[in-house]
CSV table of C-alpha atoms in Angstrom, one decimal:
chain,number,residue,atom,x,y,z
S,222,ARG,CA,31.8,-68.9,31.6
S,223,GLY,CA,34.1,-66.2,30.3
S,224,SER,CA,37.0,-63.9,31.1
S,225,LEU,CA,36.9,-60.4,32.5
S,226,LEU,CA,39.7,-58.2,31.2
S,227,TRP,CA,40.9,-54.8,32.4
S,228,ASP,CA,43.4,-53.0,30.1
S,229,GLY,CA,43.9,-49.9,32.3
S,230,VAL,CA,41.2,-48.0,30.5
S,231,SER,CA,38.2,-50.2,30.0
S,232,TRP,CA,36.7,-53.6,30.9
S,233,SER,CA,35.9,-56.3,28.5
S,234,LEU,CA,33.9,-59.5,29.0
S,235,LEU,CA,35.2,-62.3,26.7
S,236,ILE,CA,32.8,-65.2,26.1
S,237,GLY,CA,34.2,-67.5,23.4
S,238,SER,CA,35.2,-65.4,20.5
S,239,ARG,CA,32.8,-62.6,21.5
S,240,SER,CA,34.1,-59.5,23.3
S,241,LEU,CA,31.8,-57.0,25.0
S,242,LEU,CA,32.8,-53.7,26.6
S,243,VAL,CA,31.3,-53.5,30.1
S,244,LEU,CA,31.2,-51.1,33.1
S,245,PRO,CA,31.5,-53.1,36.3
S,246,ALA,CA,29.6,-52.1,39.5
S,247,LEU,CA,30.8,-53.6,42.7
S,248,VAL,CA,27.8,-55.0,44.6
S,249,LEU,CA,29.3,-57.2,47.3
S,250,ASP,CA,32.9,-57.7,48.4
S,251,LEU,CA,33.5,-60.6,50.8
S,252,GLN,CA,37.4,-60.5,50.4
S,253,HIS,CA,37.6,-63.9,48.8
S,254,ILE,CA,34.6,-63.6,46.5
S,255,VAL,CA,33.0,-60.5,44.9
S,256,LEU,CA,29.7,-59.9,43.1
S,257,LEU,CA,29.8,-57.5,40.1
S,258,ARG,CA,27.1,-56.2,37.9
S,259,LEU,CA,28.5,-55.7,34.4
S,260,GLN,CA,26.6,-53.2,32.4
S,261,ALA,CA,27.2,-53.5,28.6
S,262,VAL,CA,28.4,-50.2,27.2
S,263,ASP,CA,26.5,-50.4,23.9
S,264,LYS,CA,23.5,-52.5,24.9
S,265,ALA,CA,20.7,-52.4,27.4
S,266,GLY,CA,20.8,-54.9,30.2
S,267,SER,CA,23.5,-56.2,32.5
S,268,THR,CA,25.1,-59.5,33.6
S,269,TRP,CA,25.8,-60.4,37.2
S,270,VAL,CA,29.0,-62.3,37.9
S,271,TRP,CA,30.6,-63.9,41.0
S,272,LEU,CA,34.4,-63.7,41.0
S,273,ASP,CA,36.2,-66.2,43.2
S,274,ARG,CA,39.8,-66.0,44.5
S,275,SER,CA,40.2,-69.8,44.1
S,276,ARG,CA,40.1,-69.4,40.2
S,277,HIS,CA,43.3,-67.3,40.0
S,278,PRO,CA,44.7,-66.8,43.5
S,279,VAL,CA,47.9,-65.1,42.2
S,280,ARG,CA,45.9,-62.5,40.3
S,281,TRP,CA,43.2,-62.0,42.9
S,282,LEU,CA,44.6,-58.9,44.6
S,283,ALA,CA,45.4,-57.2,41.2
S,284,LEU,CA,41.9,-57.9,40.1
S,285,ARG,CA,40.4,-56.3,43.2
S,286,ARG,CA,42.7,-53.3,43.0
S,287,ALA,CA,41.6,-52.8,39.4
S,288,VAL,CA,37.9,-53.1,40.3
S,289,TYR,CA,38.3,-50.4,43.0
S,290,ALA,CA,40.6,-48.2,40.8
S,291,SER,CA,38.1,-48.2,37.9
S,292,ARG,CA,35.3,-47.5,40.4
S,293,ARG,CA,37.1,-44.4,41.7
S,294,ARG,CA,37.8,-43.2,38.1
S,295,ALA,CA,34.1,-43.4,37.3
S,296,GLU,CA,33.1,-41.3,40.3
S,297,PRO,CA,32.7,-37.5,39.6
S,298,ALA,CA,35.6,-35.3,40.6
S,299,PRO,CA,35.0,-33.2,43.7
S,300,ASP,CA,33.8,-29.7,43.0
S,301,LEU,CA,37.0,-27.6,43.6
S,302,ALA,CA,35.6,-24.4,42.1
S,303,ARG,CA,33.7,-23.6,45.4
S,304,GLY,CA,36.9,-22.9,47.3
S,305,SER,CA,37.3,-23.0,51.1
S,306,ASP,CA,35.7,-19.5,51.7
S,307,ASP,CA,32.2,-21.1,51.7
S,308,ARG,CA,31.1,-21.1,55.3
């Protein structure tokens, strides 16, 4: 048991008094429940977590938006240097 926090820049997994920076990877989204793989930033290995809407229904949509937004931020930007003249 722990808490997953997003501050707009990075994700942290809080377990007791311990905080660990993580990179979430969305594995499965079933709308009311999601499976994330949390890769520790400074350590090898990962943790798998199920997140369930019933735990915090009021915050559920915000959590899902944050997961998807951070996922887009981690993707490489499109290569705009090639231009539209490449045919």
